[in-house]
Short mmCIF file of C-alpha atoms in Angstrom, two decimals:
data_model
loop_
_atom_site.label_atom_id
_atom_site.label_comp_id
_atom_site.label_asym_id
_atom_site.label_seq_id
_atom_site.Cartn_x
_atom_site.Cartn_y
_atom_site.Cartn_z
CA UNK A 1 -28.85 -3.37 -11.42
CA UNK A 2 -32.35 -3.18 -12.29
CA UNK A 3 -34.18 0.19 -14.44
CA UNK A 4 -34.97 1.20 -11.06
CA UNK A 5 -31.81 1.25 -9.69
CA UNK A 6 -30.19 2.30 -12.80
CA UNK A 7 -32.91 5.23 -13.09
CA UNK A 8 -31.96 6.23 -9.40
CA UNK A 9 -28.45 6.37 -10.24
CA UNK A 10 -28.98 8.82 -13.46
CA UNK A 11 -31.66 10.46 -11.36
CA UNK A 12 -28.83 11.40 -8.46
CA UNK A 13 -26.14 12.46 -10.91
CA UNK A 14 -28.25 14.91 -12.52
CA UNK A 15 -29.28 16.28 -9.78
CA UNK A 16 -25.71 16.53 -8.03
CA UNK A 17 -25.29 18.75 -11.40
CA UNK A 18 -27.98 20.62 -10.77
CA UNK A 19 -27.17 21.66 -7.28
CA UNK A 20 -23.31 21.22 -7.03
CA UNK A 21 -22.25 24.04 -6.11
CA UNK A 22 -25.13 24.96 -3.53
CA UNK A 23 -24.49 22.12 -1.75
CA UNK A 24 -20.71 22.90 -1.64
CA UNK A 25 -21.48 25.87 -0.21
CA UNK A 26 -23.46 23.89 2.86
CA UNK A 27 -20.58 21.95 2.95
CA UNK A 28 -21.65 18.54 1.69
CA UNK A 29 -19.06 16.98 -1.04
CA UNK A 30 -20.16 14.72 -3.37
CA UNK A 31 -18.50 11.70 -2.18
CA UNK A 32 -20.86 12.70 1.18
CA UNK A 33 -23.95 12.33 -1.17
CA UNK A 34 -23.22 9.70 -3.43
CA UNK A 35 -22.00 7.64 -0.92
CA UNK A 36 -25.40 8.04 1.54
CA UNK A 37 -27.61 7.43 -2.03
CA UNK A 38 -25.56 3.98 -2.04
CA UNK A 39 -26.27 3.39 1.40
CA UNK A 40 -29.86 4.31 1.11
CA UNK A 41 -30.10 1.99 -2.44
CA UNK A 42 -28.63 -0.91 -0.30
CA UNK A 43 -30.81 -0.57 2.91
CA UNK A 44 -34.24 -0.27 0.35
CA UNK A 45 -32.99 -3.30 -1.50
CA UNK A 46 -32.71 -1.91 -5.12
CA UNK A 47 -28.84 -2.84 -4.74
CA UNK A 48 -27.32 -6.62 -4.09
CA UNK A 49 -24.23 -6.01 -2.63
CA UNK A 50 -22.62 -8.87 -3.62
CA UNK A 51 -23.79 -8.23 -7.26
CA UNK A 52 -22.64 -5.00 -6.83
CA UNK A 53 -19.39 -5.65 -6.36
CA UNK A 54 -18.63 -7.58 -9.58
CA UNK A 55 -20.25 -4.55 -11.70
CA UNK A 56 -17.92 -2.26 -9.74
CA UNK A 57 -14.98 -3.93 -10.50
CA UNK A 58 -14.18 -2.52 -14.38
CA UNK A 59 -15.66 0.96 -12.58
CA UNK A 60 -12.99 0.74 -9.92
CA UNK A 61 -10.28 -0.41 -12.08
CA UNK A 62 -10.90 2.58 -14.78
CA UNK A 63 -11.29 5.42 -12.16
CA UNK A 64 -8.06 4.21 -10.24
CA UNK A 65 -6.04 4.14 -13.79
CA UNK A 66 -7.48 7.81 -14.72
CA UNK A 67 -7.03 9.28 -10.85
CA UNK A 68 -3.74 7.83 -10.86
CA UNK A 69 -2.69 8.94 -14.73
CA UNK A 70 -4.08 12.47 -14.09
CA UNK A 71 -2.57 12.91 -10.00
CA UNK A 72 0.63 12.07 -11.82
CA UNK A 73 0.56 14.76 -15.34
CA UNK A 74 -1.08 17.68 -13.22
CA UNK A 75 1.75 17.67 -10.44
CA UNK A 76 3.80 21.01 -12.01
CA UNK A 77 6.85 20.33 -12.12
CA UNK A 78 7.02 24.50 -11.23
CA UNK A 79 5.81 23.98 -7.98
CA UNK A 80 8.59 20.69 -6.83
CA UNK A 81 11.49 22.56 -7.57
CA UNK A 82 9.80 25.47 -5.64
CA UNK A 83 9.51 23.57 -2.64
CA UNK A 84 11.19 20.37 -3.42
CA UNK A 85 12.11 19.96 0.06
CA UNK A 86 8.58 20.82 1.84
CA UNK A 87 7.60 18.04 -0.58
CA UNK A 88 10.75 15.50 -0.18
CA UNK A 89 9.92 15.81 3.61
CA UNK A 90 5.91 15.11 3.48
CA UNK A 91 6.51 12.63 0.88
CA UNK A 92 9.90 10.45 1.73
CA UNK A 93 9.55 10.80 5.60
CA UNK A 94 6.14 11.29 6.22
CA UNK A 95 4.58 8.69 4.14
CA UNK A 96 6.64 6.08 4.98
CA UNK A 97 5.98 6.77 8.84
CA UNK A 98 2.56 7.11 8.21
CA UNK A 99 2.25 3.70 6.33
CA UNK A 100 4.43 2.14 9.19
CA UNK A 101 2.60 3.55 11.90
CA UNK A 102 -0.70 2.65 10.61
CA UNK A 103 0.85 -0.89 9.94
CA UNK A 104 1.81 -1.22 13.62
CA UNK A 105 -1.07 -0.39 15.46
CA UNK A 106 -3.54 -2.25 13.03
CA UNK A 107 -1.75 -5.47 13.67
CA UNK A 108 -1.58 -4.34 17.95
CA UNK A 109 -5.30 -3.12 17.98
CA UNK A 110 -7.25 -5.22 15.35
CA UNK A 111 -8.18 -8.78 15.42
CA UNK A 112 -8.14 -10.46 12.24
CA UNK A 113 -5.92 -8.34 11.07
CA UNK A 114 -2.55 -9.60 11.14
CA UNK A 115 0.88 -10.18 8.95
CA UNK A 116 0.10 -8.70 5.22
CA UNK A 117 -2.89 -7.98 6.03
CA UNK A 118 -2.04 -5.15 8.41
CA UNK A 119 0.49 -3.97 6.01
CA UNK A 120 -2.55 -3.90 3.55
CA UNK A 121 -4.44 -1.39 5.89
CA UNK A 122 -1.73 0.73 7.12
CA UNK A 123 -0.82 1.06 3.21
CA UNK A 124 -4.29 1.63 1.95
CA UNK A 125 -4.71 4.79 4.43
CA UNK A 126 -2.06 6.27 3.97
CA UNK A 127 -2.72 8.19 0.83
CA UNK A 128 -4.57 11.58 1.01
CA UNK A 129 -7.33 12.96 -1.48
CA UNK A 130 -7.82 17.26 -0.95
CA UNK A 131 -10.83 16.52 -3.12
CA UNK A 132 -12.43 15.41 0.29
CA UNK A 133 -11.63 19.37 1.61
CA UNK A 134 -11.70 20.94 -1.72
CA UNK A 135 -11.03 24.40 0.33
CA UNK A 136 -7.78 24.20 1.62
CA UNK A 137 -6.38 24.03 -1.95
CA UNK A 138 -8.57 26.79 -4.11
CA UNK A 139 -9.10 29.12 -1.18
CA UNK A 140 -6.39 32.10 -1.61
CA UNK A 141 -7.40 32.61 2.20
CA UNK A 142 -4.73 29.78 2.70
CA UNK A 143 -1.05 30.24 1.89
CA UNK A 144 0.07 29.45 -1.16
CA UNK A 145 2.72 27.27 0.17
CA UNK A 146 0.20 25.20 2.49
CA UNK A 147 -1.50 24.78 -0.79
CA UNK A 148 1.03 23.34 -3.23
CA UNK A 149 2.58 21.17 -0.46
CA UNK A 150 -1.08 19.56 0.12
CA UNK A 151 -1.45 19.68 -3.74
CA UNK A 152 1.74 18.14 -4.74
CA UNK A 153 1.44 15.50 -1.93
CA UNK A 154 -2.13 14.13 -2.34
CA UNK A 155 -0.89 14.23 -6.60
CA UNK A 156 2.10 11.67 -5.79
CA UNK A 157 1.49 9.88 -2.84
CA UNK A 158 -1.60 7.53 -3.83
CA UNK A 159 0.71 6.56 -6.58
CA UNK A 160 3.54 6.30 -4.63
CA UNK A 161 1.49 4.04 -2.07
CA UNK A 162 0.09 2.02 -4.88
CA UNK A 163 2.90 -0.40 -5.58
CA UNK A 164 2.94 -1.30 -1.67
CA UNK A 165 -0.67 -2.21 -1.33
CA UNK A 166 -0.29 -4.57 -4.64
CA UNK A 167 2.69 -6.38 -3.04
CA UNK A 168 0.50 -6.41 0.61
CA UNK A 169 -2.01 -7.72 -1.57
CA UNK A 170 0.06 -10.25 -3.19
CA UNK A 171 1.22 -11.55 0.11
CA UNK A 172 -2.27 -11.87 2.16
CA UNK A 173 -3.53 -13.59 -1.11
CA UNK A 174 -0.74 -15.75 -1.38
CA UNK A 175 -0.88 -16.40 2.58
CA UNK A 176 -4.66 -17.25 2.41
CA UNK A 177 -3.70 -19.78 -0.37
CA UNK A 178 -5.38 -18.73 -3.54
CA UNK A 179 -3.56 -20.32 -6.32
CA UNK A 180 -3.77 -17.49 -8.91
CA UNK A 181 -1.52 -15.16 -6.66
CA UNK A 182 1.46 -13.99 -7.72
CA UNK A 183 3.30 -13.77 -4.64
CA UNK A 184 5.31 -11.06 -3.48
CA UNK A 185 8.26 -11.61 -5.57
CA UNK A 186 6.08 -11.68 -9.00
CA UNK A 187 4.17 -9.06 -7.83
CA UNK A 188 7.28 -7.02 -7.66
CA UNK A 189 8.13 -7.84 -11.62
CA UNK A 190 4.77 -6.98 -12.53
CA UNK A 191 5.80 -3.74 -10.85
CA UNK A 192 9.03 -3.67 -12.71
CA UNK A 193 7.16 -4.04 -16.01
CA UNK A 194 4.45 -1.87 -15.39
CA UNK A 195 6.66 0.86 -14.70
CA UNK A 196 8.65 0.43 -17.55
CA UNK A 197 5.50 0.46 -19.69
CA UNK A 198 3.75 3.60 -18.36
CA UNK A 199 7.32 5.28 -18.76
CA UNK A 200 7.54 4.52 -22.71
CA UNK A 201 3.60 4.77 -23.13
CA UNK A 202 3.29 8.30 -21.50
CA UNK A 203 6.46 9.78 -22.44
CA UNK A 204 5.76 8.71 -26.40
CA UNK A 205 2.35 9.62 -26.16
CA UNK A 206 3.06 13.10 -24.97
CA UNK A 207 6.06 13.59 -26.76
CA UNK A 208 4.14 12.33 -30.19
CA UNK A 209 1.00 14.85 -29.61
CA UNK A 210 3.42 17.93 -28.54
CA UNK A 211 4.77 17.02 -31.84
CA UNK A 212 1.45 16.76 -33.99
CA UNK A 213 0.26 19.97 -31.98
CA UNK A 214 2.81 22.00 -33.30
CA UNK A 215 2.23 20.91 -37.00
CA UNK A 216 -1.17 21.95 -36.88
CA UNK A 217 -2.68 18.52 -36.72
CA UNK A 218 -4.51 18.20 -33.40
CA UNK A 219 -8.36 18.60 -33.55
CA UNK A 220 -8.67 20.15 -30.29
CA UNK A 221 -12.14 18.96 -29.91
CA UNK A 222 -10.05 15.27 -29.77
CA UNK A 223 -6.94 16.00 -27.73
CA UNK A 224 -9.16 15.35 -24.58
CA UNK A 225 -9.84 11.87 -25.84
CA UNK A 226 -6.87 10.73 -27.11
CA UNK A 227 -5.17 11.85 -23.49
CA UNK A 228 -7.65 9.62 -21.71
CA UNK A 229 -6.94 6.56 -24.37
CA UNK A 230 -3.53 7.05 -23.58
CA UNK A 231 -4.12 6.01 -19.78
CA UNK A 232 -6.26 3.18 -21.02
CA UNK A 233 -3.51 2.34 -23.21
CA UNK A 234 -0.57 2.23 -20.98
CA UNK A 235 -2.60 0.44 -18.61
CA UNK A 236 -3.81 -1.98 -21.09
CA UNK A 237 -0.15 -2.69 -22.75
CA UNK A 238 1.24 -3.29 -18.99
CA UNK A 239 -1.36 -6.15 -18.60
CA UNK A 240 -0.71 -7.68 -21.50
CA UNK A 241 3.04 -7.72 -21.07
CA UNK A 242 2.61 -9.07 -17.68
CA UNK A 243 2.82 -6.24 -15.94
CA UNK A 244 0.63 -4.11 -13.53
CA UNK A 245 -1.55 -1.59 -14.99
CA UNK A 246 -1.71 0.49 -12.38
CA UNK A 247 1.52 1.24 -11.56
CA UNK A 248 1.89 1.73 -15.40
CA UNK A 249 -0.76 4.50 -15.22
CA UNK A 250 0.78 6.38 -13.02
CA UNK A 251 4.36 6.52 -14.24
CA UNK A 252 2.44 6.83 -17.57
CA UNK A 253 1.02 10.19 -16.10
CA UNK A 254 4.60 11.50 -14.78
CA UNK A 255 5.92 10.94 -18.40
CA UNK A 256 2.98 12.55 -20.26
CA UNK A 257 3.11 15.51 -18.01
CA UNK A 258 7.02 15.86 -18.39
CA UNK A 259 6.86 15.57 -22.29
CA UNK A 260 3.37 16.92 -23.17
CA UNK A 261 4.31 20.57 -23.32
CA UNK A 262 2.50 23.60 -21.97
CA UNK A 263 -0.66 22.58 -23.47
CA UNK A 264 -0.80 19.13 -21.63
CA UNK A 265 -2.82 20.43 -18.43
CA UNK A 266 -5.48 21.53 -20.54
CA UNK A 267 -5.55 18.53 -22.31
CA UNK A 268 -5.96 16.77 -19.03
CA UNK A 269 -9.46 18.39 -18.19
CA UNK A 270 -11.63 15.72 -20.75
CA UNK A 271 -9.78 12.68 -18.37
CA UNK A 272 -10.61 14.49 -15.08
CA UNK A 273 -13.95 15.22 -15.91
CA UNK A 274 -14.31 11.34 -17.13
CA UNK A 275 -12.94 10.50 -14.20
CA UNK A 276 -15.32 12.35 -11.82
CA UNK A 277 -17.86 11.10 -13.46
CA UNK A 278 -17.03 7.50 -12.68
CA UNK A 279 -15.84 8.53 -9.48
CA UNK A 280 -19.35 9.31 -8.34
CA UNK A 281 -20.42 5.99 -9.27
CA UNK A 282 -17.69 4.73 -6.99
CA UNK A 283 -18.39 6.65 -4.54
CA UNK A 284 -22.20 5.07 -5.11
CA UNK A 285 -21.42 1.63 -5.11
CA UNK A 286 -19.13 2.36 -2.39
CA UNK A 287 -21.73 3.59 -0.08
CA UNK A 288 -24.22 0.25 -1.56
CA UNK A 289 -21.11 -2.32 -0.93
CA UNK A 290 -18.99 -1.08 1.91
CA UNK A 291 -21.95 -0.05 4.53
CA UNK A 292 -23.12 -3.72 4.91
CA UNK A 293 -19.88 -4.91 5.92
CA UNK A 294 -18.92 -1.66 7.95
CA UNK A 295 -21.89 -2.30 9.83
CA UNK A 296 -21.49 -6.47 10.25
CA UNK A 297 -18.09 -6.39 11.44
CA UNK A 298 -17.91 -2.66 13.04
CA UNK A 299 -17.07 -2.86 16.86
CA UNK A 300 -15.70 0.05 19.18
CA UNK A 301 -11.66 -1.40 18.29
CA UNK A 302 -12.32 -0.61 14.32
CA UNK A 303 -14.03 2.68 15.40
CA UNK A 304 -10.94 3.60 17.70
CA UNK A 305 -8.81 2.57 14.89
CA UNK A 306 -10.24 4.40 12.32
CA UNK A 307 -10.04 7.89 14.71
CA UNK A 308 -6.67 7.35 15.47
CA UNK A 309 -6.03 7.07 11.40
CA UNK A 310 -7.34 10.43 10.79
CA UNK A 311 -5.72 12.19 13.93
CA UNK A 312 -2.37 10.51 15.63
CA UNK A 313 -1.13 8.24 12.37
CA UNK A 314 -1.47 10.90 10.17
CA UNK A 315 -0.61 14.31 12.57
CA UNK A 316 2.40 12.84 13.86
CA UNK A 317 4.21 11.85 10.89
CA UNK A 318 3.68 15.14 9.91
CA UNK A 319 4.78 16.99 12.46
CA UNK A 320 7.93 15.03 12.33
CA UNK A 321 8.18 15.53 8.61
CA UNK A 322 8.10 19.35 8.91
CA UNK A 323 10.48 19.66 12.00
CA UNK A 324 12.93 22.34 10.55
CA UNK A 325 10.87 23.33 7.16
CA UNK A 326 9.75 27.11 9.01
CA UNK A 327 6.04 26.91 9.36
CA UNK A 328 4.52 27.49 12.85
CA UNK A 329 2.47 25.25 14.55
CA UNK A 330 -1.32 26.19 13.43
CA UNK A 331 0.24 25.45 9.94
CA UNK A 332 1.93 21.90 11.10
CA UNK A 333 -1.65 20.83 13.20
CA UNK A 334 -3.57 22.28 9.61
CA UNK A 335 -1.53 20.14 7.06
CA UNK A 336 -1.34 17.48 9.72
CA UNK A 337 -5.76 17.32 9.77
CA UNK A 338 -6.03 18.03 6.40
CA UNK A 339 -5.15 14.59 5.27
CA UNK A 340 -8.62 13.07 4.16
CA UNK A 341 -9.01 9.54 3.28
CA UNK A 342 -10.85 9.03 -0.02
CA UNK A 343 -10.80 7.94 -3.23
CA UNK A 344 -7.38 5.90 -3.54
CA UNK A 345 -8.31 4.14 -0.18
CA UNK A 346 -11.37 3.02 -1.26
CA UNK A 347 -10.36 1.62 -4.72
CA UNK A 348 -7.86 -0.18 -2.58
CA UNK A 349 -10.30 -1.74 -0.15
CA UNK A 350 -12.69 -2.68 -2.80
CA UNK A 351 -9.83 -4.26 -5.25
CA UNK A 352 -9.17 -6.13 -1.63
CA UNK A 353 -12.34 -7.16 -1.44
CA UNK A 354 -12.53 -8.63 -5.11
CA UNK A 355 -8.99 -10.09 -4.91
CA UNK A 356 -10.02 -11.70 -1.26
CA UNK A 357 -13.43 -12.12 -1.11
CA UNK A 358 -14.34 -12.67 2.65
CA UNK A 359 -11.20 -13.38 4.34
CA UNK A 360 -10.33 -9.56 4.10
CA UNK A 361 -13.66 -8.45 5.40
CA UNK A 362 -12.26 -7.02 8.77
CA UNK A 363 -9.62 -4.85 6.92
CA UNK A 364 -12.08 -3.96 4.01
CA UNK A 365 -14.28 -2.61 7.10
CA UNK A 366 -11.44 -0.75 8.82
CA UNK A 367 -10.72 1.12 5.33
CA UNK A 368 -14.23 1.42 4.54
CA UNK A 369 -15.24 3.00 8.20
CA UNK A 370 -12.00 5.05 7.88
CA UNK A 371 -12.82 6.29 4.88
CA UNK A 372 -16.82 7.12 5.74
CA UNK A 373 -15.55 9.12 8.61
CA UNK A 374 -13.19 11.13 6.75
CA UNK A 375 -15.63 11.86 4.44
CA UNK A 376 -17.66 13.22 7.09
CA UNK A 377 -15.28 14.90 9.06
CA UNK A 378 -13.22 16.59 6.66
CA UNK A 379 -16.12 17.57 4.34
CA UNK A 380 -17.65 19.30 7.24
CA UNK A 381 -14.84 20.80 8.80
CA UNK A 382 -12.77 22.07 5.38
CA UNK A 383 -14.54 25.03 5.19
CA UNK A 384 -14.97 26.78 8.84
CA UNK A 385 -11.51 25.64 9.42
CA UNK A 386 -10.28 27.00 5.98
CA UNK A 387 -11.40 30.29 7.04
CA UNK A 388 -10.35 30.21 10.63
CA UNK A 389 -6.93 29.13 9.38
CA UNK A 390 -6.63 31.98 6.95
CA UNK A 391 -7.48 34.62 9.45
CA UNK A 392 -4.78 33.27 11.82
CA UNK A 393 -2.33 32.89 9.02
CA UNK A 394 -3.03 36.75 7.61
CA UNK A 395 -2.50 38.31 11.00
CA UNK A 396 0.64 36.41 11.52
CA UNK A 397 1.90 37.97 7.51
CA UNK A 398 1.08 41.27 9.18
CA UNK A 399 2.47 40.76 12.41
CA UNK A 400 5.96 39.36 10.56
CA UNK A 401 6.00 42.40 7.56
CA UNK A 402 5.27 45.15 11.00
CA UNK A 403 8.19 43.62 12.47
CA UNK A 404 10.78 43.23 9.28
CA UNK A 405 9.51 47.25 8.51
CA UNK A 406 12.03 49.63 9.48
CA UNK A 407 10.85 52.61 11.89
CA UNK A 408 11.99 56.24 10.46
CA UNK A 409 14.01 57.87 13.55
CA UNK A 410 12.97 61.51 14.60
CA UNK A 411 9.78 63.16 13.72
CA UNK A 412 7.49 62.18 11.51
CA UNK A 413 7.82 64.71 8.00
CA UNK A 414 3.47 64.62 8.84
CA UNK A 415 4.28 66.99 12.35
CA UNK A 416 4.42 70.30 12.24
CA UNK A 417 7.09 72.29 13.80
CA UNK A 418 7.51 75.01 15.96
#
């Protein structure tokens, strides 16, 4: 990246700082913006993408180990054992139908994509990101149920999906022939380890500076940091132990947010706002890198695909998922839209395209166009819909609290006799 380039960069996260919360308001997100700047830096050719993609690669690797670390420490532990069911259900039957749906009708519908690669895809999507409709989980308008099962699902299931795209990975690498692949089987002990890791790493960090905290020793002005080198660390330990980082992060996360203490959420803040940071650059380079190959290998299959991701793969599973949990169905058909494609996707289909290189261009370009519509379409719709939803959803409350109120019999003490 040249000081143009890098000037334009600097230039648009300023100014996304500057007018943040305006454009909210108008309903364009910031992986909307940052991903058309890296679109526009890529079609005015101050951005190689194939440069591009080796510069992203440390970017994507520390935003998916801080996304994954924090998803996992600011799930509540409050909110699963008040609807540990609601979340069992989205989470044990509707991500794995998701995954295998997606799975089956990539390897029906797209050419190209076939055997692990098709798990790859169908994996990769199936993770949501609420940061993509930011709305339907701060706006009281919507139940607070809706909200902490949308919450407490996009927190657990990119991790949860994480291990199976490494092992799909492992296996289309290791069916294309590239010598330095695992294969499924070692992939699965570097998932062994990595666990294992992030479980001691997390669970000693947190324990250790709950511990210091209530000596008097913590610096508050450096509890942020040493949280984020924490996630670094676990990740870093799991790779040199011959495990996998990422899954380390993330069980890293679950430990540090069982063992940190009550102060632990707000020590999480200095890694999430690190990690939005980077994010926006990912969502840049994402928008410079992905675009090309969206539009080189698009055709009206991928774009059919990529519809049917966001609507029928996702809204079905759901609705299955929630048979028998007692929401109606404007709630089912909400939770079922509201399952945006973002950032976990994309770090998958750009790790995919560095592990790869060009033999997983058509199922980087599914993912990517996937993704870019998602982006679109639930940025735009999150907040009309938000407030449609909540109107429906308060004058079915009334409705529900007219019919549980008892009527008094006989007249009313207000009438007057005689």
């Amino acid at each position: 990246m040249d000081a143009t380039s890098l000037v334009a960069v600097a230039a648009a996260v300023f100014l996304w700082g500057v007018v943040s919360a305006r454009w909210e308001r108008a309903d364009l997100s910031a992986p909307m913006v940052f991903t058309a700047v890296g679109a526009a830096l890529a079609a005015g050719d101050l951005v190689d993408p194939s440069a591009a993609l080796q510069t992203l690669k440390p970017l994507v690797e520390v935003t998916l180990v801080w996304v994954l670390f924090s998803d996992a420490a600011r799930v509540p532990v409050h909110d699963l054992r008040a609807d540990a069911a609601g979340c069992l259900r989205l989470l044990a039957v509707g991500l794995p139908l998701t995954v295998l749906a997606g799975w089956g009708l990539a390897g029906w519908m797209l050419p190209g994509v076939s055997g692990w690669l098709a798990v790859l895809v169908g994996t990769a999507l199936a993770p949501t990101d609420v940061a993509l409709g930011l709305p339907v989980v701060t706006n009281a308008a919507v139940p607070a149920r809706v909200r902490r099962l949308l919450s407490v699902e996009s927190g657990l299931n990119d991790g949860i999906a994480t291990p199976l795209v490494l092992v799909a990975l492992a296996g289309a690498a290791s069916a294309e022939g590239l010598t330095d692949s695992p294969g499924v089987a070692g992939a699965l002990l570097e998932l062994a380890i990595g666990a294992g890791v992030g479980v001691a790493v997390g669970g000693a960090g947190g324990g250790l500076l709950r511990w210091a905290r209530q000596r008097g020793w913590v610096a508050e002005e450096f509890a942020g940091s040493a949280v984020l080198a924490l996630a670094l660390g676990a990740y870093a330990a799991a790779v040199a132990l011959g495990g996998n980082g990422f899954v380390a992060a993330f069980c890293a996360g679950l430990a540090f947010g069982a063992t940190a203490g009550r102060r632990g959420p707000a020590e999480l803040v200095f890694t999430e706002q690190a990690g939005s940071l980077v994010s926006l650059l990912v969502w840049l380079g994402f928008g410079a890198v992905a675009t090309p190959v969206v539009v080189e290998h698009a055709t009206w299959t991928i774009v059919a695909y990529a519809v049917l991701s966001l609507t029928v793969v996702r809204m079905v599973p759901v609705a299955v998922a929630l048979i028998g949990a007692g929401l109606d169905r404007d709630t089912v058909l909400f939770m079922g839209w509201f399952g945006p494609r973002g950032l976990a996707s994309l770090l998958f289909a750009l790790l995919t395209l560095e592990e790869l290189g060009s033999a997983a261009d058509p199922a980087v370009a599914v993912i990517a166009l996937t993704v870019l519509l998602s982006v679109a379409a639930h940025g735009v719709s999150a907040g009309p819909l938000v407030q449609r939803y909540g109107r429906s959803a308060g004058a079915a409350r009334s409705a529900r609290r007219e019919r549980n109120t008892p009527r008094r019999r006989g007249r009313s003490v207000f009438t007057r006799s005689g």
